[in-house]
Short mmCIF file of C-alpha atoms in Angstrom, two decimals:
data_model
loop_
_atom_site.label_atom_id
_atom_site.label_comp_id
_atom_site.label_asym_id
_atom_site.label_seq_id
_atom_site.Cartn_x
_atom_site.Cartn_y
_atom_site.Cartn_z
CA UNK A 1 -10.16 2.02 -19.96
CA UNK A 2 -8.34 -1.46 -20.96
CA UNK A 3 -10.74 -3.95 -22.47
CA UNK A 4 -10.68 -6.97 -21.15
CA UNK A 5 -9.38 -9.34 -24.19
CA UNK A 6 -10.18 -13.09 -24.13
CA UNK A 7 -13.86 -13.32 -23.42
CA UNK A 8 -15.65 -12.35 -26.20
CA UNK A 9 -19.11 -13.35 -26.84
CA UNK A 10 -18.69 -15.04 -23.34
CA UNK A 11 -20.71 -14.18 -20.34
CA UNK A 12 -18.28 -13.75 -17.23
CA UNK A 13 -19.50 -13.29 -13.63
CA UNK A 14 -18.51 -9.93 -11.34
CA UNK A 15 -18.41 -10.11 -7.53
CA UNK A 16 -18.70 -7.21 -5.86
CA UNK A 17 -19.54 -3.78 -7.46
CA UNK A 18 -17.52 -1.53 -5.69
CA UNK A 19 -15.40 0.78 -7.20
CA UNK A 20 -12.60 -2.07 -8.99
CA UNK A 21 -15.80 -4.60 -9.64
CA UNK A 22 -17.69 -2.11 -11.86
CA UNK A 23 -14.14 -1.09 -13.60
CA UNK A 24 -14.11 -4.99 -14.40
CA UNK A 25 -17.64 -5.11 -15.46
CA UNK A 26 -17.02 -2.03 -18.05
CA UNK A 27 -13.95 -3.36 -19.29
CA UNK A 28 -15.68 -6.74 -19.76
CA UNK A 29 -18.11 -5.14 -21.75
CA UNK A 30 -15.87 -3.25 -23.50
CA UNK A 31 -13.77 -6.02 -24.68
CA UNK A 32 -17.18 -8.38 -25.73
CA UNK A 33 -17.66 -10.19 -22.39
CA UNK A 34 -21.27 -10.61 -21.70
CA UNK A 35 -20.68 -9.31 -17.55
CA UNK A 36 -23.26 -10.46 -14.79
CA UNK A 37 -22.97 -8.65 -11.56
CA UNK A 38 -23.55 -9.36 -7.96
CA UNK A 39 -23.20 -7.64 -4.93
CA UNK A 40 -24.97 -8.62 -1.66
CA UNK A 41 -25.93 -5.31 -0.81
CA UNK A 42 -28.95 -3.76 -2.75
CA UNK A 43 -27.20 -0.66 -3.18
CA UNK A 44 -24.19 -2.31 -5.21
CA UNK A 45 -26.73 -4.26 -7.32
CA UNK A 46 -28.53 -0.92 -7.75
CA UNK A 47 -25.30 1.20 -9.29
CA UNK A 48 -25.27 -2.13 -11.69
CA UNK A 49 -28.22 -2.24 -12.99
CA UNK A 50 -28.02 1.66 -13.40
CA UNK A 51 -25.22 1.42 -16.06
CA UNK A 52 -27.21 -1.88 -18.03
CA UNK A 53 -25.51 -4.30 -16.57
CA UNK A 54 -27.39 -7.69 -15.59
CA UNK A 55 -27.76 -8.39 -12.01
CA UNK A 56 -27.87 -12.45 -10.62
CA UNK A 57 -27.32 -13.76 -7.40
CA UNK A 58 -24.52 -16.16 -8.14
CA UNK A 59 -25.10 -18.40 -5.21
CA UNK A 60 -28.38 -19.65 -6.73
CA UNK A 61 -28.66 -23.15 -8.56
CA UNK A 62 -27.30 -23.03 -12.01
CA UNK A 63 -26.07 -19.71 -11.93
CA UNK A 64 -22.77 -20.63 -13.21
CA UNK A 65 -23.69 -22.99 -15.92
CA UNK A 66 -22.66 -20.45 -18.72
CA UNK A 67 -19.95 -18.56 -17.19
CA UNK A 68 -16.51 -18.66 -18.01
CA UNK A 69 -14.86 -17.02 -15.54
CA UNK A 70 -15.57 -15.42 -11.97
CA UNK A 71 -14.66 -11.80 -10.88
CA UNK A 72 -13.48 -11.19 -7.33
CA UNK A 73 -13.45 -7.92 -5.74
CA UNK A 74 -10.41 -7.91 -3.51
CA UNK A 75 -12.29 -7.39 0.05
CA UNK A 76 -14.46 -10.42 -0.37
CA UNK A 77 -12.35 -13.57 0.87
CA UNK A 78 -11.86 -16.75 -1.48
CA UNK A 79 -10.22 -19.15 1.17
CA UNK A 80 -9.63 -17.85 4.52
CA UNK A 81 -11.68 -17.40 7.14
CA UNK A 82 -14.03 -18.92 4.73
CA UNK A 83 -14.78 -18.79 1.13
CA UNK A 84 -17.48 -16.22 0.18
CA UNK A 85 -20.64 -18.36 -1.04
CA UNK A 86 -20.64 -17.58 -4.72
CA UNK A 87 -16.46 -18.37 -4.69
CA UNK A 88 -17.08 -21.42 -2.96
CA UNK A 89 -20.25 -22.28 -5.88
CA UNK A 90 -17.48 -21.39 -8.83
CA UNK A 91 -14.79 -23.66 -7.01
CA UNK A 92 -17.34 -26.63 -7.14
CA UNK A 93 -18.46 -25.78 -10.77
CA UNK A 94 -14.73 -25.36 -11.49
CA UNK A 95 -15.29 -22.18 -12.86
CA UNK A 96 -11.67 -19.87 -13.00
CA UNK A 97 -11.65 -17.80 -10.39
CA UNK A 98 -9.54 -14.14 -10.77
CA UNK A 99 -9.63 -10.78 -10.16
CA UNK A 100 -9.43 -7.50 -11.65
CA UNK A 101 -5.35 -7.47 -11.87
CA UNK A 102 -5.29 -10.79 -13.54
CA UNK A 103 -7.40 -9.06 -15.91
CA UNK A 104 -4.93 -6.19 -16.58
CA UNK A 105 -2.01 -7.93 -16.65
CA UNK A 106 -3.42 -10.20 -19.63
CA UNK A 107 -5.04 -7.32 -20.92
CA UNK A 108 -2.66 -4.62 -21.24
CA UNK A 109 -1.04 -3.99 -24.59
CA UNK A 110 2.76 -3.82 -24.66
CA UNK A 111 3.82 -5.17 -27.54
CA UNK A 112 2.73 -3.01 -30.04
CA UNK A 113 4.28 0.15 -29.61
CA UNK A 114 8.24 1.84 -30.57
CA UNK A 115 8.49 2.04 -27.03
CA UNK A 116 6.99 -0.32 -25.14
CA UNK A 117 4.79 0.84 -22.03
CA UNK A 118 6.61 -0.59 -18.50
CA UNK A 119 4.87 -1.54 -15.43
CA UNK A 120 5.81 -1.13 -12.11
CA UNK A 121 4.16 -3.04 -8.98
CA UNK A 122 4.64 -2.46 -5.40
CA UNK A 123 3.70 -4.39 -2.54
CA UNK A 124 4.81 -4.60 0.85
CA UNK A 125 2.93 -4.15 4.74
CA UNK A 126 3.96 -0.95 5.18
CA UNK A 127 4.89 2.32 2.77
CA UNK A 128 3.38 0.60 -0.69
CA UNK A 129 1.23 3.94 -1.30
CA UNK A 130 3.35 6.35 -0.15
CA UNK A 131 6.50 4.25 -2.78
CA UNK A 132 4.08 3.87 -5.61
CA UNK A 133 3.03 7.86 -5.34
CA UNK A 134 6.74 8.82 -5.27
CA UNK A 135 8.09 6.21 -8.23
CA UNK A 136 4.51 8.12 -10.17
CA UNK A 137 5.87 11.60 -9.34
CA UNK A 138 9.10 11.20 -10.12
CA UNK A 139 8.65 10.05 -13.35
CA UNK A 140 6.25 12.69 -13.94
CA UNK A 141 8.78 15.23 -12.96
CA UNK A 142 11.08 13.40 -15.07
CA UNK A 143 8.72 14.12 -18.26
CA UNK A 144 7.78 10.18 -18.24
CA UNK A 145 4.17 9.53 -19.22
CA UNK A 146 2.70 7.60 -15.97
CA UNK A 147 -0.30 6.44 -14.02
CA UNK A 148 -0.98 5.21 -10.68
CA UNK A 149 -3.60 2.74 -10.00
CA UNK A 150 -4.42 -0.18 -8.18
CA UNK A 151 -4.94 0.01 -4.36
CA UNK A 152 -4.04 3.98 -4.73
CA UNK A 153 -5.44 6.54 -7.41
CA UNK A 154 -7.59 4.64 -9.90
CA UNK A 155 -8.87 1.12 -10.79
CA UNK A 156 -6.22 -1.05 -12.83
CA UNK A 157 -9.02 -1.59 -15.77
CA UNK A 158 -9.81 2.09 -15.85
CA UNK A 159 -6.45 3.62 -16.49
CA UNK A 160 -6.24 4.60 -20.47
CA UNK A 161 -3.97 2.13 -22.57
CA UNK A 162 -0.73 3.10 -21.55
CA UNK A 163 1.37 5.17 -24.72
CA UNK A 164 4.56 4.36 -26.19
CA UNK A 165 7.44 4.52 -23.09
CA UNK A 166 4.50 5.49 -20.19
CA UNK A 167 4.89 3.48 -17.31
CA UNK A 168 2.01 1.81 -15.04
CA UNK A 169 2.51 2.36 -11.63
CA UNK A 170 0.41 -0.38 -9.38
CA UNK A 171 0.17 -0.29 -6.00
CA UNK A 172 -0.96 -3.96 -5.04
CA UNK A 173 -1.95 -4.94 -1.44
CA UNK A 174 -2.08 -8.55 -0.31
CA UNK A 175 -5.74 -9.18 -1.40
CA UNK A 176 -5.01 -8.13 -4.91
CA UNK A 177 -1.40 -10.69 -5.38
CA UNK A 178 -3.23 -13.67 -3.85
CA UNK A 179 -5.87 -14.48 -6.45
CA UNK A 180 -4.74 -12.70 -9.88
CA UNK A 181 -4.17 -15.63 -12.24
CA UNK A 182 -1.77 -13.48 -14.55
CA UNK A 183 1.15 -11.06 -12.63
CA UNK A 184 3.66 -9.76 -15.17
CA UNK A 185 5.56 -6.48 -14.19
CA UNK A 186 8.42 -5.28 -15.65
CA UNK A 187 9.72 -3.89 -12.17
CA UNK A 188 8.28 -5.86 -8.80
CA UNK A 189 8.80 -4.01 -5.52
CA UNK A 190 8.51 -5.50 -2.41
CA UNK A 191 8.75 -2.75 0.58
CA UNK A 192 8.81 -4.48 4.04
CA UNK A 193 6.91 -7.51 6.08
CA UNK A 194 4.97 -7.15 9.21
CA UNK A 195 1.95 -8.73 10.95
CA UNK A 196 -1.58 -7.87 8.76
CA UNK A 197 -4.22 -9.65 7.71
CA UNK A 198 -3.62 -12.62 8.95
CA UNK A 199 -6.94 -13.98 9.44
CA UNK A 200 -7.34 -13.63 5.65
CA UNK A 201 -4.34 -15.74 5.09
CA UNK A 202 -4.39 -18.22 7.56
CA UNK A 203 -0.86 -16.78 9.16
CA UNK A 204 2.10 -15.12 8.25
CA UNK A 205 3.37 -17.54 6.10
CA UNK A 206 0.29 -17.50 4.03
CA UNK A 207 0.67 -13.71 4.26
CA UNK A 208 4.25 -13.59 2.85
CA UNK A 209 2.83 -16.36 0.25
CA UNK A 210 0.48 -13.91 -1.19
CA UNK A 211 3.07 -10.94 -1.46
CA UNK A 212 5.77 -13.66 -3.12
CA UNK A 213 3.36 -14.23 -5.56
CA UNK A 214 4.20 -10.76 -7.23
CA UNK A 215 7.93 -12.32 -8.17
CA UNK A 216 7.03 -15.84 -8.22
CA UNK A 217 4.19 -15.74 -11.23
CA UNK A 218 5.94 -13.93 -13.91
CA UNK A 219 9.25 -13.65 -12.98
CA UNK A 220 9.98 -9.67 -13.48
CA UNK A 221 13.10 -8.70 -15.17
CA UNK A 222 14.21 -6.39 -12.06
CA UNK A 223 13.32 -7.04 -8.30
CA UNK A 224 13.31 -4.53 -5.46
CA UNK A 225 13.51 -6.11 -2.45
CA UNK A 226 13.34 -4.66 0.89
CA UNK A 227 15.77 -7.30 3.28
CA UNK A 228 15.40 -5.88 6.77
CA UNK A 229 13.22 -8.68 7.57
CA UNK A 230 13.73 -12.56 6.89
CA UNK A 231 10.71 -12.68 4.63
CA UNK A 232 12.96 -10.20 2.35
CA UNK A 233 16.20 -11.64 2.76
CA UNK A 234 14.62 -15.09 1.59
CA UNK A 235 12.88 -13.27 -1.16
CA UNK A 236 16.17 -11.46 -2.73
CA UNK A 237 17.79 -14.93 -2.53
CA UNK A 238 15.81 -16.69 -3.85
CA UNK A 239 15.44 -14.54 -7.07
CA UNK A 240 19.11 -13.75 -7.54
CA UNK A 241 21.57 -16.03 -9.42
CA UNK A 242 24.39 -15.18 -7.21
CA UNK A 243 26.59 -12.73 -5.02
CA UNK A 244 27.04 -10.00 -8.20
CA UNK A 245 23.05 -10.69 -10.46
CA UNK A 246 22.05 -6.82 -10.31
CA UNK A 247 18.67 -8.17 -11.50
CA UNK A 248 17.72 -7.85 -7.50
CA UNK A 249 18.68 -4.79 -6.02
CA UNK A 250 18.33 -5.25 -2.33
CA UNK A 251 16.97 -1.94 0.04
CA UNK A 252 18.11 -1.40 3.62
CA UNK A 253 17.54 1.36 6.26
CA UNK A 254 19.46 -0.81 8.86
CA UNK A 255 22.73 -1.67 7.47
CA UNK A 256 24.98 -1.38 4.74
CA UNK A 257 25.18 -4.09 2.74
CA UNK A 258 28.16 -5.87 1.61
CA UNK A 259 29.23 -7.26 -1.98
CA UNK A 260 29.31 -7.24 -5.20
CA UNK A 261 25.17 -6.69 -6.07
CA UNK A 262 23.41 -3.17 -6.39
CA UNK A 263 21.81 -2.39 -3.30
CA UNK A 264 20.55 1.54 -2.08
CA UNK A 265 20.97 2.06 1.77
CA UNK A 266 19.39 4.91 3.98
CA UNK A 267 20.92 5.37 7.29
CA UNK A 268 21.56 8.36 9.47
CA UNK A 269 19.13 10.59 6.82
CA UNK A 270 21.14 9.89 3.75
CA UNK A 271 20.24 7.39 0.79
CA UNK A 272 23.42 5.69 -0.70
CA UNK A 273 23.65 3.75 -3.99
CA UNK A 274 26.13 0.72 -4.15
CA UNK A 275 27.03 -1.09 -7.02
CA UNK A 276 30.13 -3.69 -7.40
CA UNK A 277 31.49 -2.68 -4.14
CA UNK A 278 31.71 0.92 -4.50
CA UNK A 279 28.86 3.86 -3.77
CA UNK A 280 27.89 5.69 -6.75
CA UNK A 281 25.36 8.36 -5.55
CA UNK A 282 24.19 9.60 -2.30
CA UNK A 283 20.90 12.09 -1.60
CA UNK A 284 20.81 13.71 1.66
CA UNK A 285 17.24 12.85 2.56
CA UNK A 286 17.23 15.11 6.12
CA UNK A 287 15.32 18.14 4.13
CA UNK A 288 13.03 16.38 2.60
CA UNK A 289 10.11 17.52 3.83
CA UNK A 290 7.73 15.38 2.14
CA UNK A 291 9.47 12.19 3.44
CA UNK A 292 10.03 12.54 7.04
CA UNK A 293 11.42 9.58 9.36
CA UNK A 294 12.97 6.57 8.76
CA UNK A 295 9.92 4.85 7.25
CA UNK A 296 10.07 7.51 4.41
CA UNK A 297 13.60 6.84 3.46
CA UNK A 298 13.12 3.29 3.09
CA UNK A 299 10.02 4.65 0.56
CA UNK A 300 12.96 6.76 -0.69
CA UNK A 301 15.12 4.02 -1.41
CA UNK A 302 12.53 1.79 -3.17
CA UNK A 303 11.43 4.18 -5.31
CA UNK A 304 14.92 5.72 -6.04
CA UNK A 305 15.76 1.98 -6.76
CA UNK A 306 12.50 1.68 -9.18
CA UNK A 307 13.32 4.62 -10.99
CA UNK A 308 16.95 3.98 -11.44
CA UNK A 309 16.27 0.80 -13.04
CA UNK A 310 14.49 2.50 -15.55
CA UNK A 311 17.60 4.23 -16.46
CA UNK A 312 16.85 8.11 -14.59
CA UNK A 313 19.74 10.17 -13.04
CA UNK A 314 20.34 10.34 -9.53
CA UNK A 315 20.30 14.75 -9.74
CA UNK A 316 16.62 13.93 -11.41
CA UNK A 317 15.45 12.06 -8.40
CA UNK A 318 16.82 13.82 -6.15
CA UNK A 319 15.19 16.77 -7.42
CA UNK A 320 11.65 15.28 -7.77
CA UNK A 321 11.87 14.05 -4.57
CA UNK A 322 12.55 17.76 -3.11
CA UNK A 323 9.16 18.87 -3.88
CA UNK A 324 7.10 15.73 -3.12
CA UNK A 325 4.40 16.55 -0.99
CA UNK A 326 3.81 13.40 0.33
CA UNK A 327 -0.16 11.68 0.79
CA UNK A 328 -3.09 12.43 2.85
CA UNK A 329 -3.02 10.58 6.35
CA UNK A 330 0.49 9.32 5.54
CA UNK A 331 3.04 11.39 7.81
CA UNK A 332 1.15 14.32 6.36
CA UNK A 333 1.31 17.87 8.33
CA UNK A 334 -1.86 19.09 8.59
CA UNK A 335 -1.49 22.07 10.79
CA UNK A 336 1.59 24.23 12.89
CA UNK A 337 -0.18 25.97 15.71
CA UNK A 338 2.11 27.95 18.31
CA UNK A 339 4.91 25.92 17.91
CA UNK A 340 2.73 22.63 17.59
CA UNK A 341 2.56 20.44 14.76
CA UNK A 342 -0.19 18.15 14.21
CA UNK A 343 0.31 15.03 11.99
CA UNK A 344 -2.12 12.67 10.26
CA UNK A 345 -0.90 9.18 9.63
CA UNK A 346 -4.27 7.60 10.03
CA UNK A 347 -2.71 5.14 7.61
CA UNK A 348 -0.71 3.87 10.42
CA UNK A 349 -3.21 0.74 10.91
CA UNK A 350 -0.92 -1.71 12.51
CA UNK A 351 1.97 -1.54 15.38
CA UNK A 352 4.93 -1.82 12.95
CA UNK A 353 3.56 1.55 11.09
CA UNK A 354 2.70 3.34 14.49
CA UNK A 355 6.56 2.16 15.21
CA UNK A 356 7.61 4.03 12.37
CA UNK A 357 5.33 7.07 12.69
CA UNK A 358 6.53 7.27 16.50
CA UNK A 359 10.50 7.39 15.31
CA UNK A 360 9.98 10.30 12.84
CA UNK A 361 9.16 12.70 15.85
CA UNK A 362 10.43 14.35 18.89
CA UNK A 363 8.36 15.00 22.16
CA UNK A 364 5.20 13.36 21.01
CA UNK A 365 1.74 13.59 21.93
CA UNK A 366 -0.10 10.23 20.60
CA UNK A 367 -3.16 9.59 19.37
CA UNK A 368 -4.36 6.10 19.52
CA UNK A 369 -6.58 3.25 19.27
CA UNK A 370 -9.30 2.12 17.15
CA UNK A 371 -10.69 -1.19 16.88
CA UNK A 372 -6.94 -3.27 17.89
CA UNK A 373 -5.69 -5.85 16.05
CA UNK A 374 -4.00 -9.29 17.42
CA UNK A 375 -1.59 -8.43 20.63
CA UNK A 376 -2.39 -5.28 20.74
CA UNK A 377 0.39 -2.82 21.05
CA UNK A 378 2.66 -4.29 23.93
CA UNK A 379 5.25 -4.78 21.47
CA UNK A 380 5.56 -0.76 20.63
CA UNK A 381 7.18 -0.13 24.13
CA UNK A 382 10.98 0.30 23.20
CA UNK A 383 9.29 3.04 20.34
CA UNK A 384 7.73 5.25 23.28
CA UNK A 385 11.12 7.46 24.38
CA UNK A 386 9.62 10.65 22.62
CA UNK A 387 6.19 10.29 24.15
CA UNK A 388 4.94 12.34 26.39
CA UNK A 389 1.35 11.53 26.82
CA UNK A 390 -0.83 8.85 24.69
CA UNK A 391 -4.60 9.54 23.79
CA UNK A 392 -6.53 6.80 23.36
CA UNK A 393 -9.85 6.54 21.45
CA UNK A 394 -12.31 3.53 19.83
CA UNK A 395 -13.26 0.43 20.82
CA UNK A 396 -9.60 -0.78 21.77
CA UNK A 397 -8.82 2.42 23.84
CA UNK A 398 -9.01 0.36 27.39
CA UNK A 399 -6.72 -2.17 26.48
CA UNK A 400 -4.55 -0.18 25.12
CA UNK A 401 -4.48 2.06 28.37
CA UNK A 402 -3.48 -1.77 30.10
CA UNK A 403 -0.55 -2.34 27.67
CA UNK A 404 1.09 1.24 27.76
CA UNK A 405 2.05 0.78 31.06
CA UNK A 406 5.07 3.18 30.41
CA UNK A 407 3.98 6.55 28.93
CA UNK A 408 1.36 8.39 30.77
CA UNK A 409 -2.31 7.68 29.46
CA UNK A 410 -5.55 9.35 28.91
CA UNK A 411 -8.66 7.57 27.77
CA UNK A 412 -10.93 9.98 25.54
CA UNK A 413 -13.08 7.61 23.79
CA UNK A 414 -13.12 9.97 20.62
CA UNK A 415 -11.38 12.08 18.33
CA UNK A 416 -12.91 15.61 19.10
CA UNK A 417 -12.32 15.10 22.84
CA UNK A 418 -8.59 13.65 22.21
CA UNK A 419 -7.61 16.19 19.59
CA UNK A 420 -8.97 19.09 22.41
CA UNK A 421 -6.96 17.24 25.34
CA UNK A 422 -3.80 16.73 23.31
CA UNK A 423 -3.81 20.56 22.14
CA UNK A 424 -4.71 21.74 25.21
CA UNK A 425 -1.46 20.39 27.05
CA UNK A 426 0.88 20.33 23.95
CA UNK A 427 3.83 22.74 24.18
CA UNK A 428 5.76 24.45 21.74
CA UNK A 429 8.18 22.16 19.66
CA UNK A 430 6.02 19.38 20.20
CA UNK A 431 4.59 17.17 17.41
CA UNK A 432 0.57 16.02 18.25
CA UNK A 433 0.29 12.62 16.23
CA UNK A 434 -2.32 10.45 15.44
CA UNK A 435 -1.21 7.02 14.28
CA UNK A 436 -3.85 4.34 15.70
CA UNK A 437 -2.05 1.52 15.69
CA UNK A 438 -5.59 -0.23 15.44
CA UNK A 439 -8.00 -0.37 12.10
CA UNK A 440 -10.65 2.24 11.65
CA UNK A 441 -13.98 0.49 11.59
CA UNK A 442 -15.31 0.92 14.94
CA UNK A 443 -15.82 4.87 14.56
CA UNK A 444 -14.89 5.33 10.68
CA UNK A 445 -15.82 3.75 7.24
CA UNK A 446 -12.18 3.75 6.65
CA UNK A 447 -8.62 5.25 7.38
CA UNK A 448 -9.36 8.28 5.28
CA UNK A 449 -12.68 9.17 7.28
CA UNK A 450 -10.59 8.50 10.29
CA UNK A 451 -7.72 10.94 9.29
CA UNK A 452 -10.65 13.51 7.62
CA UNK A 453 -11.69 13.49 11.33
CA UNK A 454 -8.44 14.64 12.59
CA UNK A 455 -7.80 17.16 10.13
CA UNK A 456 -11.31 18.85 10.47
CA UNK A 457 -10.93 18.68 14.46
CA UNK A 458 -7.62 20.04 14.53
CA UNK A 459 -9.00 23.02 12.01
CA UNK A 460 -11.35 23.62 14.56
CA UNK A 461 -9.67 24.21 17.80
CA UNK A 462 -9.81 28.30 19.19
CA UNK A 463 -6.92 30.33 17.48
CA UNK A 464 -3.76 30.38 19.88
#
């Protein structure tokens, strides 16, 4: 755990008691805050009160007379589409409002070691987890003390206190960049930009806003920046100095890119590193099993990048990557049955992933839909050369069938009766793929009870 340093003696308020609010809450307590917790559902204020925390509803009149700061779980919105109640009573008793990174980043101790701990932040649309798990297992395989937290593996507050020369590996969406009042990585790594969330920010450009945040706050002392998309390009410029700062090294899987800066390229299967003009390494990513497709080797680069800024050898990477098994629901082969694969990258939530997921393979049979997000998936027709037939499930499934006016369609409403259809007609050499394109929450808690679905149906089909 990392007590919470600054509020001692001082009673601070905790919204939401989910799995980071009650990390906050203990590491409040453990640092000699005073927490008081609040979650409008009974069963949050029950796992509270279970572990002797107190329990007020925040929204009631002078609630907030005593408190020094507020506590925002990342889920519960602080501006857009509309303040949450109790944010919008702290903003009118101009009470601080933060969140659990905030906390960390003030928190963390990394000044008094030999070595001083590093940490590394990711954020991005697309590929953030699957970056942030391969920068954490390299460096493991390296011999590198390091944990992964943040919007993958654990809380940021319930890591232990990093050791001398560990590394912090954070995985940050959106939500988390937006509100933390303190954002001071060594390392900042920004993957990609694509359409998400943008009813919590208002728009893209208050999407973008939130990411820039990550290099904008603290200012790390190396950026990754991914500069396939304007957003990125901007980004990298406006952090370097000029044409030859290797202080921004800048990631494509598009185009090589010219000049005197460090950038790391993967094209045609194969990551390249450039520095002054001249490549210096190259890893031939086509065998890597754990990082098929395109999408994975720009996760490659970034993480290559990450890890080569903390001084490791391109043979070390190289190696770690080589026996990287890659995460649950991202890209992740689940099953080979007579010649079939099946796939689960239920983590593909939005077109621009299902884009990527649907480049990876050959002679696809797609499973699809969920609860669609704004325009749908018209724009995924140029991705749809390898597929043969589409699947489509949830509450989106009809409109879906309207827009894929190019591939041959089936809808199947649900999972068991898509995963049977798409077996049943799959032939050998063919790749049956589920990456929605749409969010879970019609059918599934989340992603992972969506792709737990997919795994257990596929288990289940009659032996070949």
């Amino acid at each position: 755990m990392i007590p919470v340093i600054g509020y001692e003696g001082r009673r601070v308020a905790v919204l939401g008691l989910g799995r980071s609010g009650l990390a906050a809450a203990r590491a409040l307590a453990a640092g000699g805050a005073e927490p008081l917790c609040w979650d409008d559902s009974a069963e949050g204020r029950a796992r509270a009160e279970a572990e002797g925390f107190a329990v007020g509803d925040l929204t009631r009149a002078g609630a907030l007379d005593d408190v020094a700061a507020l506590i925002v779980s990342p889920g519960i919105p602080h501006l857009y589409p509309a303040p949450n109640p109790a944010v919008a009573a702290a903003f009118a008793a101009d009470v601080p409002v933060d969140n659990d990174i905030g906390l960390f980043f003030r928190s963390v101790a990394r000044g008094d070691h030999d070595r001083p701990p590093r940490v590394i932040a990711v954020t991005g649309s697309n590929g953030k987890s699957t970056t942030a798990a391969l920068i954490h297992h390299v460096l493991r395989e390296a011999g590198i003390g390091s944990q992964l937290a943040g919007n993958i593996g654990r809380g940021v507050l319930d890591i232990d206190p990093p050791g001398d020369g560990d590394v912090v590996v954070l995985e940050l969406s959106s939500y988390q960049t937006e509100l933390a009042r303190a954002l001071t990585p060594d390392i900042a790594v920004f993957t990609n930009l694509s359409p998400d969330h943008l009813d919590r920010h208002a728009g893209m450009g208050g999407y973008f806003a939130a990411k820039r945040r990550l290099f904008a706050e603290g200012g790390p002392d190396r950026a990754i920046v991914g500069v396939d998309e304007p957003e990125g390009r901007y980004l990298a410029n406006q952090l370097s100095q000029g044409r030859g700062d290797d202080r921004v090294i800048r990631l494509s899987v598009e185009r090589r890119i010219a000049g005197p800066g460090w950038s790391v390229i993967g094209k045609g299967g194969f990551l390249a590193e450039w520095r002054k003009g001249r490549q210096i390494a190259a890893i031939d990513l086509r065998g890597v099993a754990g990082l098929p497709g395109v999408h994975n080797h720009q996760n490659a680069c970034a993480a290559y990048a990450a890890t080569r800024a903390l001084g490791l050898s391109p043979r070390a990477i190289e190696a770690a990557f080589r026996n990287f098994e890659g995460l649950p629901h991202r890209s992740q082969l689940v099953a080979t049955r007579g010649g079939v694969r099946y796939v689960n990258d239920s983590k593909a939530t939005n077109v621009d992933a299902a884009a990527k997921a649907l480049q990876a393979f050959e002679r696809i049979r797609w499973i699809a839909g969920g609860l669609g997000k704004e325009g749908g998936v018209a724009s995924l027709a140029p991705f749809l050369g390898s597929v043969a037939k589409a699947y489509l499930i949830g509450h989106s499934a009809r409109d879906f069938a309207v827009q894929l006016t190019s591939v041959p369609v089936e809808i199947c409403e649900t999972m068991e009766v898509a995963v049977a259809r798409a077996a049943a007609e799959a032939q050998p050499g063919e790749t049956v793929l589920l990456a929605p394109a749409a969010a879970s929450f019609d059918q599934y808690a989340d992603f992972e009870k969506r792709g737990e679905d997919f795994v257990a149906r596929v288990a289940a089909l009659p032996p070949v």
